[in-house]
Short mmCIF file of C-alpha atoms in Angstrom, two decimals:
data_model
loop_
_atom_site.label_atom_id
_atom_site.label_comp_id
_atom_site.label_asym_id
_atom_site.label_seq_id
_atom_site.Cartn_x
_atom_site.Cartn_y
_atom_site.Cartn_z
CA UNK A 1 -5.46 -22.13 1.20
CA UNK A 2 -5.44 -20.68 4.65
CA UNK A 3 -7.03 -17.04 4.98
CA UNK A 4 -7.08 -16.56 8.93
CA UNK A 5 -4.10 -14.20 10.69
CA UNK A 6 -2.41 -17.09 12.08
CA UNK A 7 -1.18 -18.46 8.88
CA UNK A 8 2.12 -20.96 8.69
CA UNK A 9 5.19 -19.76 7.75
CA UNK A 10 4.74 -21.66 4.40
CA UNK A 11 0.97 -20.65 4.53
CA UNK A 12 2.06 -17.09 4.49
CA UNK A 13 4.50 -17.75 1.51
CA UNK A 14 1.54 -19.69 -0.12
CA UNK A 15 -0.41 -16.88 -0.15
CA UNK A 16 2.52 -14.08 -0.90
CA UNK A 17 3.08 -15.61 -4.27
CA UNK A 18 -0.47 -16.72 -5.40
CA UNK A 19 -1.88 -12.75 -4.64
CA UNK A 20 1.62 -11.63 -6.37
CA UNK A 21 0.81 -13.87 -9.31
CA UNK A 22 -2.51 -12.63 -9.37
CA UNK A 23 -2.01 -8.69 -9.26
CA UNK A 24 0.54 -9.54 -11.74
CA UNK A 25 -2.69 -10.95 -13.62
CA UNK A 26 -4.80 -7.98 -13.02
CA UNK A 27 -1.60 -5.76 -14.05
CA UNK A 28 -1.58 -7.57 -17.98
CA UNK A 29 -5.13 -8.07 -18.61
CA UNK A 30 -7.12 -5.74 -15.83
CA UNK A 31 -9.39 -5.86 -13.39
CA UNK A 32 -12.27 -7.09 -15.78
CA UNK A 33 -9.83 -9.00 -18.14
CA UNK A 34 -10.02 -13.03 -18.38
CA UNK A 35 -12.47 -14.99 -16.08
CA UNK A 36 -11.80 -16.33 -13.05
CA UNK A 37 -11.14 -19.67 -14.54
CA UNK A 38 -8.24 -18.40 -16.82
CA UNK A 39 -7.17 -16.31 -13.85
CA UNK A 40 -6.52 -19.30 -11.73
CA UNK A 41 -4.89 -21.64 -14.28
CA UNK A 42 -2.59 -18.50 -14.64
CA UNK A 43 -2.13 -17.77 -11.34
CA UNK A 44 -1.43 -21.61 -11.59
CA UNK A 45 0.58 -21.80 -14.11
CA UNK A 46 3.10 -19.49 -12.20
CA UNK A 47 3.17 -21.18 -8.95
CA UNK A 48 2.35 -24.72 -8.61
CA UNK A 49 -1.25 -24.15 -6.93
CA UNK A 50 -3.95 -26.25 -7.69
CA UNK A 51 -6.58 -24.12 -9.83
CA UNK A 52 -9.49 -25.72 -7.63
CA UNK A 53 -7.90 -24.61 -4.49
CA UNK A 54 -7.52 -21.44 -5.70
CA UNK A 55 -11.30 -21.04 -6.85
CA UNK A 56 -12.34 -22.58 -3.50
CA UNK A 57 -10.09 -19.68 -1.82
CA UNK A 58 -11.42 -16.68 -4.41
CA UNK A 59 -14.51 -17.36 -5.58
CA UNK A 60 -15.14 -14.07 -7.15
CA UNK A 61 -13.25 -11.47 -8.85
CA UNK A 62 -14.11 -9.56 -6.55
CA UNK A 63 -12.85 -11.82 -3.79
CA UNK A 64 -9.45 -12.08 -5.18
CA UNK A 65 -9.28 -7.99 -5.90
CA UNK A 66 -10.28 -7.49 -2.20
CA UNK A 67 -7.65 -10.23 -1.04
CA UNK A 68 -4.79 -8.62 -2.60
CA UNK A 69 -5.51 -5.00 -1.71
CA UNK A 70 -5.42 -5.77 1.70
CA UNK A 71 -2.43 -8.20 1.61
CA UNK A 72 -0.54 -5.47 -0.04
CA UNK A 73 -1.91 -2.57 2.37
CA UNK A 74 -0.96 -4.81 5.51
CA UNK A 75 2.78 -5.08 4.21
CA UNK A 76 3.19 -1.33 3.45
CA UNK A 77 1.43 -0.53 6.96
CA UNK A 78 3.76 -3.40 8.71
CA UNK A 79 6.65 -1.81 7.32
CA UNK A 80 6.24 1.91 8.10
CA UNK A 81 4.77 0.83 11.59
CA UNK A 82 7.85 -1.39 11.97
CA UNK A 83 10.24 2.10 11.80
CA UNK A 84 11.57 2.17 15.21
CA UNK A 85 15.29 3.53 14.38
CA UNK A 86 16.87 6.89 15.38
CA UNK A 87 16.31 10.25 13.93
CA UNK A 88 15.09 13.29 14.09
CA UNK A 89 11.21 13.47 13.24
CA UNK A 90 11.82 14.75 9.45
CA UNK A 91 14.53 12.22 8.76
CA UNK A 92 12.07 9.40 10.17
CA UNK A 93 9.21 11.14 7.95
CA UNK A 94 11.79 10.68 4.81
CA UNK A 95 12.23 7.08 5.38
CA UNK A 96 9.03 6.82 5.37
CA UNK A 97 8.14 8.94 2.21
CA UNK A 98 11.06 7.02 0.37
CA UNK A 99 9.30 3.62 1.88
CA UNK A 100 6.21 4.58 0.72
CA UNK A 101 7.03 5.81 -2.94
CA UNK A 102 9.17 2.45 -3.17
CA UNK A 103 5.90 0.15 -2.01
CA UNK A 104 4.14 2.28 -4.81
CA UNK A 105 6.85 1.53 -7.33
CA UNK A 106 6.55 -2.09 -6.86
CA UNK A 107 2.69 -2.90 -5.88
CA UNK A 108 1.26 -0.01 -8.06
CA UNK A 109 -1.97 -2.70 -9.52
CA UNK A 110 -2.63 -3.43 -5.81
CA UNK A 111 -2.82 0.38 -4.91
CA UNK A 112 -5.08 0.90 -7.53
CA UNK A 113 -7.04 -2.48 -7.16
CA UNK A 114 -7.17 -0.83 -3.36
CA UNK A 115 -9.04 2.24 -4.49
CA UNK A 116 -10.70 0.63 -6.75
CA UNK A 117 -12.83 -2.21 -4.49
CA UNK A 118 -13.31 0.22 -1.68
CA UNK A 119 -16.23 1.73 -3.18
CA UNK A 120 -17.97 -1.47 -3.36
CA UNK A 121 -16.74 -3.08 -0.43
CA UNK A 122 -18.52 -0.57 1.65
CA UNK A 123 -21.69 -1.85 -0.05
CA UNK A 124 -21.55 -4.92 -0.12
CA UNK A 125 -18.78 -6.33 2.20
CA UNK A 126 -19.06 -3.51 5.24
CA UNK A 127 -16.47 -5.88 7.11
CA UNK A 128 -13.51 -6.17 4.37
CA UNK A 129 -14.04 -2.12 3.98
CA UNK A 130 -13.52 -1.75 7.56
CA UNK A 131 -10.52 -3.66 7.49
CA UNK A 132 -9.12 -1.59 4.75
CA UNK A 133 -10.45 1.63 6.48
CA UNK A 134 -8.78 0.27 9.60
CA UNK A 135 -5.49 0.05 8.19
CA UNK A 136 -5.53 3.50 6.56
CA UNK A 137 -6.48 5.03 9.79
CA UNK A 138 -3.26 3.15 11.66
CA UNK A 139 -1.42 4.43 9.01
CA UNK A 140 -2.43 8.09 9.43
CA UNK A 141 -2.24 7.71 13.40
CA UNK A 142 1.60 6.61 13.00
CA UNK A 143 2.06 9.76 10.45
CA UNK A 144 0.04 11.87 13.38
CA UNK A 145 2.49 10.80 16.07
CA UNK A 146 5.90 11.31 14.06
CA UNK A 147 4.24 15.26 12.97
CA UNK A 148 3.36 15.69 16.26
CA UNK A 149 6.92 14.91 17.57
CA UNK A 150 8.10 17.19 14.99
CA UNK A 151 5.84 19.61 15.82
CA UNK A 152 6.90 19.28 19.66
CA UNK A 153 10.14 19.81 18.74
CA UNK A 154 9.69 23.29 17.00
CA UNK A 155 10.58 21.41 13.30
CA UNK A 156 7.35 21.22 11.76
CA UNK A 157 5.13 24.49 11.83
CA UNK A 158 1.41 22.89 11.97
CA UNK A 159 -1.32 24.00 13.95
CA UNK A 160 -3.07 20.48 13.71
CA UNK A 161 -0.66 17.68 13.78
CA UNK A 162 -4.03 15.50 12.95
CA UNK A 163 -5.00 17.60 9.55
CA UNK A 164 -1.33 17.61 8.96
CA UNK A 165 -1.01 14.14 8.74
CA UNK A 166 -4.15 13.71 6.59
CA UNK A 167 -2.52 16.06 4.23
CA UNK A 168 0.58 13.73 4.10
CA UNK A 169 -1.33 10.67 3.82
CA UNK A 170 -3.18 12.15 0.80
CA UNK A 171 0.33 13.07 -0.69
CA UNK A 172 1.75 9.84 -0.59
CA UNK A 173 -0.90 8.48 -2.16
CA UNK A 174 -0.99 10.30 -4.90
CA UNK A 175 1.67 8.97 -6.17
CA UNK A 176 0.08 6.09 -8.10
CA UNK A 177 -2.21 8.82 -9.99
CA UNK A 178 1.00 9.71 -12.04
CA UNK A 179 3.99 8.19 -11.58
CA UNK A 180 5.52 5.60 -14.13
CA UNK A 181 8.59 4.31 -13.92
CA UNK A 182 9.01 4.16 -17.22
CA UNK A 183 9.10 8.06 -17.77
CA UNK A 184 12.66 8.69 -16.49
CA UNK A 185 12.26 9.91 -13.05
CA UNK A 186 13.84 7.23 -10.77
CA UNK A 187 13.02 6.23 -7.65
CA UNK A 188 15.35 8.47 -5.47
CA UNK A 189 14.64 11.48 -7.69
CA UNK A 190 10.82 10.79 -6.93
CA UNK A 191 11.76 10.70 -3.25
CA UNK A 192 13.59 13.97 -3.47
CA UNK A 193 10.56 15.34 -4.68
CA UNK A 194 7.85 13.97 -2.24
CA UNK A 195 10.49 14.67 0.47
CA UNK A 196 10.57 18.53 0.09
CA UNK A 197 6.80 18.96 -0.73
CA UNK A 198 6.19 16.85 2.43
CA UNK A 199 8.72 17.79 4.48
CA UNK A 200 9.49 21.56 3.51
CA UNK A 201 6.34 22.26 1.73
CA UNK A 202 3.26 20.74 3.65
CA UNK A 203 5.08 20.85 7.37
CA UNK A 204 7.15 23.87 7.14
CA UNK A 205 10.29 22.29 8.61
CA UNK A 206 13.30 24.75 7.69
CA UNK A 207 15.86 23.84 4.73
CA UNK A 208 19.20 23.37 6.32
#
């Protein structure tokens, strides 16, 4: 298994639903459930890979944790980067709330796998960390620029579009320290919620 950026199309596939098997792994058992060997004849057992290759690719649990908290960062930061469509800055900012609480929904073992690894990836991988680190940072510039159009505009009321945007960041991810979507509060609801303490609450923007 290919683990370069310039992965084939099926490559890329390949890899999408062998780390999607394998959170859903972590998700029933843990982090520091089954070994690696029942891992991969699980992770096997769902998609066709050969458990060898899959060893050869992860050799460690920590290895495979690592591989699918970035996979899973990388998509959410794709996507919100990938926002290009019209709006005002606080209806771009809810898209992106209502994207974000939606990635959370559905990839809530690699968010906490994410949190979990950084720790001791900056100990004893310093170059996966700074990956991760890397991609949180892109994420928080994007957040910076659509405050800081707000704030242009006279929509937002921050005096630091940069602070600002670390106070959203931390926001959104918070959501994976509570919600369950098994509690009754959907999806949109959530949204509605994140949206005003974001939006109204953190930024200042007016209720129309």
């Amino acid at each position: 298994m290919i683990m370069t950026a310039d992965l084939t199309h099926h490559d890329a596939q390949t890899l999408d639903r062998t780390l999607n098997a394998a959170a859903r792994s972590f998700a029933r058992h843990g982090l520091h459930g089954p070994d690696m060997a029942s891992v991969a004849r699980e992770v096997a057992g769902e998609t066709g890979l050969d458990p060898a290759d899959f060893r050869r690719a992860f050799p460690t649990r920590l290895d495979l944790a690592c591989a699918i908290a970035l996979h899973s960062a990388r998509r959410l930061v794709r996507d919100q980067l990938a926002d290009r469509g019209p709006g005002a800055p606080h209806e771009r900012l809810e898209r992106l709330v209502r994207r974000h609480i939606d990635h959370c929904r559905h990839h809530r073992t690699e968010e906490d796998l994410r949190r979990t690894v950084l720790p001791t990836l900056r100990a004893v991988h310093p170059g996966r960390h700074r990956e991760l680190a890397e991609l949180r940072q892109s994420y928080r510039d994007h957040l910076r620029t659509v405050v800081a159009d707000g704030t242009a505009q006279g929509r937002f009321r921050v005096a630091d579009p940069g602070a600002a945007a670390g106070t959203v960041l931390e926001a959104l991810e918070s959501v994976v320290n509570w919600y369950d979507p098994e509690d009754g509060l959907t999806a949109a609801e959530l949204g509605d919620v994140y949206t005003d303490l974001i939006v109204h609450h953190h930024l200042g923007a007016p209720r129309d």
